[in-house]
Short mmCIF file of C-alpha atoms and ligand atoms in Angstrom, two decimals:
data_model
loop_
_atom_site.label_atom_id
_atom_site.label_comp_id
_atom_site.label_asym_id
_atom_site.label_seq_id
_atom_site.Cartn_x
_atom_site.Cartn_y
_atom_site.Cartn_z
CA MET A 14 -1.17 -39.88 -44.10
CA ALA A 15 0.47 -42.82 -45.83
CA ASP A 16 -1.66 -45.04 -48.00
CA GLY A 17 -1.37 -47.99 -45.64
CA ASN A 18 -2.95 -45.93 -42.86
CA ASN A 19 -5.77 -44.66 -44.96
CA ASN A 20 -9.11 -46.15 -44.06
CA SER A 21 -11.27 -44.42 -46.61
CA PRO A 22 -13.00 -46.82 -49.00
CA HIS A 23 -11.44 -45.30 -52.12
CA GLY A 24 -7.91 -44.68 -50.83
CA ALA A 25 -5.66 -41.75 -50.10
CA VAL A 26 -5.34 -40.48 -53.68
CA PHE A 27 -9.11 -40.33 -54.05
CA ASP A 28 -9.45 -38.40 -50.81
CA LEU A 29 -6.83 -35.81 -51.70
CA LEU A 30 -8.16 -35.50 -55.25
CA SER A 31 -11.67 -34.90 -53.87
CA GLU A 32 -10.36 -32.11 -51.68
CA LEU A 33 -8.60 -30.54 -54.65
CA ILE A 34 -11.66 -30.77 -56.90
CA SER A 35 -13.71 -29.00 -54.22
CA ARG A 36 -11.48 -25.95 -54.61
CA ARG A 37 -12.79 -23.88 -57.53
CA SER A 38 -9.44 -23.14 -59.05
CA LEU A 39 -10.52 -21.63 -62.35
CA THR A 40 -7.36 -20.52 -64.14
CA PRO A 41 -5.34 -18.66 -62.90
CA ASP A 42 -6.88 -18.94 -59.41
CA ASP A 43 -5.22 -21.54 -57.19
CA ALA A 44 -8.14 -21.33 -54.71
CA GLY A 45 -6.08 -22.69 -51.83
CA CYS A 46 -4.87 -25.85 -53.57
CA CYS A 47 -1.20 -25.10 -52.88
CA ASP A 48 -1.95 -24.45 -49.19
CA LEU A 49 -3.46 -27.91 -49.07
CA LEU A 50 -0.44 -29.45 -50.80
CA GLU A 51 1.91 -27.69 -48.39
CA SER A 52 -0.03 -29.07 -45.44
CA ARG A 53 0.64 -32.56 -46.80
CA LEU A 54 4.30 -31.99 -47.65
CA ALA A 55 5.32 -30.09 -44.50
CA PRO A 56 5.25 -33.17 -42.22
CA LEU A 57 7.57 -34.91 -44.70
CA GLY A 58 10.20 -32.21 -44.25
CA PHE A 59 9.74 -30.26 -47.49
CA ARG A 60 10.88 -26.64 -47.65
CA PHE A 61 8.59 -24.19 -49.45
CA GLU A 62 9.04 -21.16 -51.57
CA ARG A 63 6.24 -19.27 -53.27
CA ILE A 64 7.43 -17.81 -56.55
CA ASP A 65 4.14 -16.04 -57.25
CA ALA A 66 3.83 -13.53 -60.06
CA GLU A 67 1.00 -11.35 -61.38
CA GLY A 68 -1.71 -13.08 -59.39
CA VAL A 69 -0.44 -16.56 -60.24
CA THR A 70 0.36 -19.00 -57.42
CA ASN A 71 3.60 -20.89 -57.92
CA LEU A 72 4.88 -23.38 -55.36
CA TRP A 73 8.45 -24.67 -55.33
CA ALA A 74 8.84 -27.32 -52.65
CA THR A 75 12.07 -29.24 -52.12
CA LEU A 76 13.33 -32.07 -49.97
CA GLY A 77 16.95 -33.16 -49.67
CA SER A 78 19.91 -31.64 -51.48
CA GLY A 79 22.29 -32.17 -54.37
CA ALA A 80 21.92 -34.27 -57.47
CA PRO A 81 19.96 -35.83 -58.90
CA LEU A 82 17.16 -33.26 -58.85
CA MET A 83 13.80 -34.81 -59.69
CA ILE A 84 10.90 -32.44 -60.32
CA LEU A 85 7.28 -33.53 -60.01
CA ALA A 86 5.36 -30.90 -61.93
CA GLY A 87 1.72 -30.02 -62.19
CA HIS A 88 -0.92 -27.31 -62.30
CA THR A 89 -3.79 -26.67 -59.92
CA ASP A 90 -5.79 -24.49 -62.30
CA VAL A 91 -8.65 -25.89 -64.34
CA VAL A 92 -10.49 -24.76 -67.46
CA PRO A 93 -14.01 -23.26 -67.23
CA THR A 94 -16.87 -25.70 -66.79
CA GLY A 95 -18.97 -24.81 -69.81
CA PRO A 96 -22.78 -24.88 -69.37
CA LEU A 97 -23.47 -26.13 -65.85
CA GLU A 98 -26.83 -27.64 -66.80
CA LYS A 99 -25.01 -30.07 -69.06
CA TRP A 100 -23.03 -31.52 -66.15
CA LEU A 101 -24.62 -34.55 -64.49
CA SER A 102 -23.36 -33.25 -61.13
CA ASP A 103 -21.77 -30.03 -59.91
CA PRO A 104 -18.24 -29.80 -61.38
CA PHE A 105 -16.77 -28.70 -58.04
CA THR A 106 -18.55 -31.32 -55.97
CA PRO A 107 -16.58 -34.55 -56.39
CA THR A 108 -19.18 -37.17 -57.24
CA VAL A 109 -18.88 -40.94 -57.67
CA ARG A 110 -20.95 -42.86 -60.19
CA ASP A 111 -20.17 -46.43 -61.25
CA GLY A 112 -16.57 -46.49 -60.07
CA VAL A 113 -15.79 -43.14 -61.69
CA LEU A 114 -15.06 -39.84 -59.97
CA TYR A 115 -16.54 -36.79 -61.68
CA GLY A 116 -15.40 -33.18 -61.30
CA ARG A 117 -13.53 -30.42 -63.10
CA GLY A 118 -9.83 -31.20 -62.85
CA ALA A 119 -10.40 -34.92 -62.15
CA ALA A 120 -8.19 -35.83 -65.11
CA ASP A 121 -6.49 -32.52 -65.97
CA MET A 122 -4.69 -32.67 -63.68
CA LYS A 123 -5.54 -32.77 -60.01
CA SER A 124 -5.40 -36.58 -60.07
CA GLY A 125 -1.78 -36.42 -61.24
CA ILE A 126 -0.90 -34.09 -58.37
CA ALA A 127 -2.77 -36.14 -55.76
CA ALA A 128 -1.16 -39.37 -56.99
CA MET A 129 2.30 -37.76 -56.85
CA ILE A 130 1.83 -36.53 -53.29
CA CYS A 131 0.64 -39.95 -52.10
CA ALA A 132 3.50 -41.66 -53.94
CA VAL A 133 6.01 -39.44 -52.17
CA GLU A 134 4.36 -40.12 -48.81
CA ARG A 135 4.63 -43.86 -49.37
CA VAL A 136 8.21 -43.77 -50.61
CA LEU A 137 9.39 -41.62 -47.69
CA ALA A 138 7.63 -43.88 -45.20
CA THR A 139 10.19 -46.55 -46.09
CA GLY A 140 13.31 -44.36 -45.86
CA PRO A 141 15.02 -41.25 -47.18
CA LEU A 142 15.77 -40.61 -50.85
CA ARG A 143 19.05 -39.57 -52.42
CA GLY A 144 19.40 -36.22 -54.18
CA THR A 145 16.64 -33.62 -54.26
CA LEU A 146 12.94 -34.20 -54.76
CA ALA A 147 10.94 -31.15 -55.76
CA PHE A 148 7.38 -30.18 -56.58
CA LEU A 149 6.82 -27.40 -59.10
CA ILE A 150 3.14 -26.50 -58.95
CA THR A 151 1.53 -23.56 -60.75
CA SER A 152 -1.95 -22.09 -61.19
CA ASP A 153 -1.24 -20.73 -64.68
CA GLU A 154 -1.06 -23.59 -67.15
CA GLU A 155 -4.51 -23.49 -68.71
CA GLY A 156 -4.45 -19.73 -69.28
CA MET A 157 -1.69 -17.63 -70.78
CA ALA A 158 1.01 -19.72 -69.06
CA ARG A 159 3.24 -16.63 -68.84
CA HIS A 160 3.61 -16.27 -65.09
CA GLY A 161 3.52 -19.92 -64.11
CA THR A 162 6.08 -22.60 -64.81
CA ARG A 163 7.86 -20.44 -67.37
CA HIS A 164 8.46 -17.79 -64.68
CA VAL A 165 9.57 -20.30 -62.03
CA VAL A 166 12.02 -21.87 -64.45
CA GLU A 167 13.49 -18.44 -65.23
CA VAL A 168 13.94 -17.65 -61.54
CA LEU A 169 15.49 -21.01 -60.66
CA ARG A 170 17.65 -21.08 -63.75
CA ALA A 171 19.11 -17.69 -62.81
CA ARG A 172 20.06 -19.20 -59.43
CA GLY A 173 21.91 -22.03 -61.14
CA VAL A 174 19.40 -24.77 -60.27
CA LYS A 175 19.86 -27.69 -62.68
CA PRO A 176 17.19 -30.40 -62.89
CA ASP A 177 17.95 -33.96 -63.98
CA TYR A 178 14.46 -35.41 -64.32
CA ALA A 179 10.92 -34.10 -64.53
CA ILE A 180 7.63 -35.94 -64.49
CA VAL A 181 4.66 -33.83 -65.55
CA GLY A 182 1.45 -35.40 -64.29
CA GLU A 183 -0.68 -34.45 -67.30
CA ALA A 184 -3.25 -36.90 -68.61
CA SER A 185 -1.10 -38.80 -71.09
CA SER A 186 -2.85 -42.16 -71.20
CA ASN A 187 -4.97 -43.03 -74.20
CA GLU A 188 -7.28 -45.98 -73.53
CA THR A 189 -5.83 -47.62 -70.43
CA LEU A 190 -3.66 -46.22 -67.68
CA GLY A 191 -0.01 -46.14 -68.71
CA ASP A 192 -0.57 -47.19 -72.32
CA ARG A 193 1.03 -43.96 -73.50
CA ILE A 194 3.62 -41.50 -72.22
CA VAL A 195 4.44 -38.18 -73.80
CA VAL A 196 8.17 -37.94 -74.51
CA GLY A 197 8.17 -34.81 -76.63
CA ARG A 198 6.14 -31.99 -78.06
CA ARG A 199 6.35 -29.87 -81.16
CA GLY A 200 7.36 -26.25 -80.82
CA SER A 201 4.99 -23.40 -81.60
CA LEU A 202 6.07 -20.25 -83.43
CA GLY A 203 3.71 -17.60 -84.74
CA CYS A 204 3.84 -14.28 -86.55
CA ASN A 205 1.62 -11.24 -86.96
CA LEU A 206 2.74 -9.94 -90.33
CA ARG A 207 1.82 -6.57 -91.81
CA VAL A 208 2.84 -5.86 -95.38
CA LEU A 209 2.87 -2.17 -96.18
CA GLY A 210 1.89 -0.72 -99.52
CA LYS A 211 0.41 2.55 -100.67
CA GLN A 212 -3.29 3.25 -100.74
CA GLY A 213 -4.70 4.51 -104.04
CA HIS A 214 -7.47 4.39 -106.63
CA VAL A 215 -7.82 1.06 -108.43
CA ALA A 216 -8.03 3.00 -111.72
CA TYR A 217 -4.54 4.45 -111.14
CA PRO A 218 -2.50 1.42 -110.03
CA HIS A 219 0.81 3.11 -110.89
CA LYS A 220 0.07 5.68 -108.17
CA GLY A 221 -0.53 3.03 -105.49
CA ASP A 222 1.33 -0.05 -104.30
CA ASN A 223 -0.89 -3.04 -103.61
CA PRO A 224 0.34 -5.00 -100.56
CA VAL A 225 -2.00 -7.92 -101.33
CA HIS A 226 -0.30 -8.41 -104.68
CA ARG A 227 3.07 -8.43 -102.98
CA LEU A 228 1.94 -10.75 -100.21
CA MET A 229 0.23 -13.38 -102.35
CA PRO A 230 3.32 -14.82 -104.05
CA ALA A 231 5.19 -14.76 -100.72
CA LEU A 232 2.41 -16.72 -99.01
CA ALA A 233 2.12 -19.11 -101.94
CA GLU A 234 5.81 -19.84 -101.58
CA MET A 235 5.49 -20.38 -97.83
CA VAL A 236 2.51 -22.70 -98.24
CA ALA A 237 4.41 -24.75 -100.85
CA THR A 238 7.65 -24.96 -98.85
CA GLN A 239 8.59 -28.22 -97.17
CA TRP A 240 10.21 -26.84 -94.02
CA ASP A 241 11.68 -30.19 -93.04
CA ALA A 242 10.86 -33.87 -93.44
CA GLY A 243 10.18 -34.62 -89.76
CA ASN A 244 11.91 -37.57 -88.14
CA ALA A 245 11.17 -40.85 -86.42
CA HIS A 246 9.44 -39.07 -83.51
CA PHE A 247 7.78 -36.08 -85.16
CA PRO A 248 5.77 -35.35 -88.31
CA PRO A 249 7.18 -32.66 -90.63
CA THR A 250 6.93 -29.05 -89.47
CA SER A 251 3.57 -27.58 -90.47
CA PHE A 252 2.79 -24.03 -91.59
CA GLN A 253 -0.75 -22.67 -91.38
CA ILE A 254 -2.26 -19.25 -92.11
CA SER A 255 -4.93 -18.52 -89.52
CA ASN A 256 -5.96 -14.95 -90.44
CA PHE A 257 -5.79 -12.77 -93.54
CA HIS A 258 -7.19 -9.23 -93.62
CA SER A 259 -6.92 -6.40 -96.07
CA GLY A 260 -9.02 -3.84 -97.88
CA THR A 261 -11.04 -0.83 -96.88
CA GLY A 262 -14.41 -2.32 -97.77
CA ALA A 263 -14.69 -0.08 -100.83
CA ASN A 264 -14.37 -1.80 -104.20
CA ASN A 265 -12.32 0.95 -105.83
CA VAL A 266 -9.51 1.42 -103.31
CA ILE A 267 -6.09 -0.23 -103.37
CA PRO A 268 -5.47 -1.06 -99.69
CA GLY A 269 -2.54 0.48 -97.87
CA GLU A 270 -1.67 -2.63 -95.90
CA ALA A 271 -2.35 -6.34 -95.58
CA ASP A 272 -2.29 -8.32 -92.34
CA VAL A 273 -1.67 -12.02 -91.97
CA VAL A 274 -1.31 -14.27 -88.94
CA PHE A 275 0.46 -17.58 -89.41
CA ASN A 276 1.76 -20.34 -87.16
CA PHE A 277 4.36 -23.06 -87.29
CA ARG A 278 4.08 -26.28 -85.28
CA TYR A 279 7.65 -27.35 -85.65
CA CYS A 280 9.65 -30.46 -84.94
CA THR A 281 13.21 -30.92 -83.70
CA GLU A 282 14.54 -30.81 -87.28
CA SER A 283 13.94 -27.04 -87.35
CA THR A 284 14.50 -24.22 -84.90
CA ALA A 285 12.59 -21.00 -84.34
CA GLU A 286 15.61 -19.10 -85.67
CA SER A 287 15.94 -21.20 -88.81
CA LEU A 288 12.23 -20.85 -89.62
CA LYS A 289 12.28 -17.10 -89.04
CA ALA A 290 15.32 -16.69 -91.29
CA ARG A 291 13.68 -18.65 -94.09
CA VAL A 292 10.43 -16.66 -93.81
CA HIS A 293 12.34 -13.38 -93.93
CA ALA A 294 14.28 -14.54 -97.00
CA ILE A 295 10.97 -15.19 -98.79
CA LEU A 296 9.39 -11.93 -97.64
CA ASP A 297 12.48 -9.91 -98.61
CA ARG A 298 12.14 -11.15 -102.17
CA HIS A 299 8.50 -10.12 -102.54
CA CYS A 300 7.69 -7.34 -100.08
CA PRO A 301 9.86 -4.22 -99.83
CA ARG A 302 8.22 -3.03 -96.63
CA TYR A 303 6.79 -5.21 -93.89
CA GLU A 304 6.64 -5.58 -90.12
CA ALA A 305 6.89 -9.05 -88.59
CA ASP A 306 5.91 -9.46 -84.95
CA TRP A 307 6.92 -12.98 -83.87
CA TRP A 308 5.72 -14.93 -80.83
CA HIS A 309 7.40 -18.07 -79.71
CA THR A 310 5.30 -20.01 -77.21
CA GLY A 311 7.26 -23.22 -76.93
CA GLU A 312 10.45 -24.98 -77.95
CA PRO A 313 10.09 -28.52 -79.20
CA PHE A 314 11.51 -31.14 -76.89
CA LEU A 315 12.26 -34.82 -77.06
CA THR A 316 13.40 -37.19 -74.33
CA GLU A 317 14.16 -40.20 -76.46
CA GLN A 318 16.16 -42.23 -74.00
CA GLY A 319 17.84 -42.06 -70.62
CA GLU A 320 17.24 -43.26 -67.07
CA LEU A 321 13.90 -41.50 -66.68
CA ILE A 322 12.40 -43.17 -69.74
CA ARG A 323 13.80 -46.53 -68.65
CA ALA A 324 12.40 -46.07 -65.14
CA ALA A 325 8.99 -45.01 -66.48
CA VAL A 326 8.79 -47.94 -68.89
CA ALA A 327 9.86 -50.43 -66.20
CA SER A 328 7.30 -49.07 -63.70
CA ILE A 329 4.55 -49.23 -66.28
CA GLN A 330 5.52 -52.75 -67.30
CA ASP A 331 5.46 -53.83 -63.66
CA LEU A 332 1.94 -52.49 -63.25
CA THR A 333 0.29 -53.21 -66.58
CA GLY A 334 2.43 -55.92 -68.15
CA SER A 335 3.02 -53.89 -71.31
CA ALA A 336 5.34 -51.16 -72.49
CA PRO A 337 3.84 -47.74 -73.21
CA GLU A 338 3.64 -46.08 -76.60
CA PHE A 339 5.90 -43.02 -76.91
CA PHE A 340 3.86 -40.03 -78.09
CA THR A 341 4.75 -36.51 -79.23
CA GLY A 342 1.36 -35.27 -80.47
CA GLY A 343 -1.40 -33.33 -78.78
CA GLY A 344 -1.43 -29.85 -77.34
CA THR A 345 1.22 -28.08 -75.31
CA SER A 346 1.98 -28.49 -71.62
CA ASP A 347 4.44 -27.00 -69.15
CA ALA A 348 6.93 -29.68 -70.19
CA ARG A 349 7.82 -27.19 -72.96
CA PHE A 350 9.39 -24.94 -70.30
CA ILE A 351 10.99 -27.65 -68.17
CA ALA A 352 12.60 -29.80 -70.86
CA PRO A 353 14.69 -26.99 -72.41
CA TRP A 354 15.99 -26.32 -68.88
CA GLY A 355 17.93 -29.57 -69.29
CA ALA A 356 15.75 -32.14 -67.57
CA GLN A 357 14.86 -35.50 -69.04
CA THR A 358 11.10 -34.97 -69.16
CA VAL A 359 8.05 -37.19 -69.53
CA GLU A 360 4.35 -36.62 -69.15
CA LEU A 361 2.62 -39.49 -67.40
CA GLY A 362 -0.89 -39.33 -66.05
CA PRO A 363 -4.45 -40.65 -66.31
CA ILE A 364 -6.60 -41.29 -69.36
CA ASN A 365 -7.18 -38.08 -71.27
CA ASP A 366 -10.49 -38.67 -73.06
CA SER A 367 -12.53 -36.33 -70.83
CA ILE A 368 -10.08 -33.46 -70.33
CA HIS A 369 -11.52 -29.97 -70.91
CA LYS A 370 -14.93 -31.58 -71.55
CA LEU A 371 -18.26 -31.60 -69.74
CA ASN A 372 -18.42 -34.27 -67.02
CA GLU A 373 -14.65 -34.62 -66.73
CA HIS A 374 -13.81 -37.79 -64.85
CA VAL A 375 -11.25 -40.38 -63.82
CA LYS A 376 -11.60 -44.06 -63.00
CA ILE A 377 -11.26 -44.53 -59.25
CA GLU A 378 -9.26 -47.73 -59.67
CA ASP A 379 -6.70 -45.83 -61.74
CA LEU A 380 -5.90 -43.38 -58.93
CA GLU A 381 -3.94 -45.73 -56.67
CA ARG A 382 -2.40 -47.39 -59.74
CA LEU A 383 -1.16 -44.05 -61.05
CA SER A 384 0.35 -43.35 -57.66
CA ARG A 385 2.14 -46.74 -57.88
CA LEU A 386 3.60 -45.73 -61.23
CA TYR A 387 5.09 -42.55 -59.78
CA GLU A 388 6.29 -44.50 -56.76
CA GLY A 389 8.05 -47.02 -59.02
CA ILE A 390 9.87 -44.26 -60.89
CA LEU A 391 10.92 -42.49 -57.68
CA ARG A 392 12.24 -45.69 -56.12
CA ARG A 393 14.19 -46.55 -59.27
CA LEU A 394 15.83 -43.13 -59.64
CA LEU A 395 16.13 -41.81 -56.08
CA GLY A 396 15.86 -44.97 -53.98
ZN1 ZN B 3 -3.33 -29.95 -67.83
#
């Protein structure tokens, strides 16, 4: 149903969002959300493919063909509620109080999805679009995020699908709708490191080999290293040790091994490979035997300029009268998988102050306005 035909007091986005909130889609359970989205997109002519994996629901819906390919991306899963008695109303019963809609997923990010769907309905009501318009919806963003967007991107990439633009409907706004868009994120690289020594009696140190003594100068060097200086969009790459374990518990035993977990949040001035190489160079100097098990959970990305940014800024200026702040901080999102695929990527969505919290909410007046923002971008790029 197009917005103009909607007779509900709070509008079409509110109605769809309420239906989505009612589905208890605790990560990674989609709880029927994608079925609902398909029922809205089918009358518009979208084609559907489920790229499900390991119990995760992934929907790839496309309309049209050829370039440009615009992806509207989002997740249907939500984080756990926390103690129910601390909610003012049931988290899965959409509830209005003082112009605000309460419910788990209201801001993160069922409102983004609902606003996107209604924007597409409105745009298509006035005529066809050029290129391809796609929805990439997953139920595994809040959990491990292994079988969700990352998996879909792998499958589509192998087929030669090449996106031009992606809007991720995550809650990007800070104090007012559209005051901030996310144009980049730092990368995340971690390591489980085990330094091997030789267990022995503390009274006979020449018969043992203390891995803590070998590890300490290596870690001191890593902590003191400036990995890069950052740039105009990102702070310098940060290194943090999160865990350090060694010792048998006895006070007279040289331990046989020492375990450390550390993490980099890195900017576009470094790469995962460059950081790994520098860590190994330090370790090689201090520790003859070690095992490094690396995990790389996200590349950094930055969409500094281009048509998508221009279209987003122009749409926001039309609606709010001011240009948004460009932001690269905060936690990760599925943009980390989509941007390296080659798409200009922004995150644009509602105010984020209640996400993952008790009594998550969104201002009702922002719902139709958010939908207008997406509509403005779609008309500028595909109209
Ligand atoms: Zn989210």
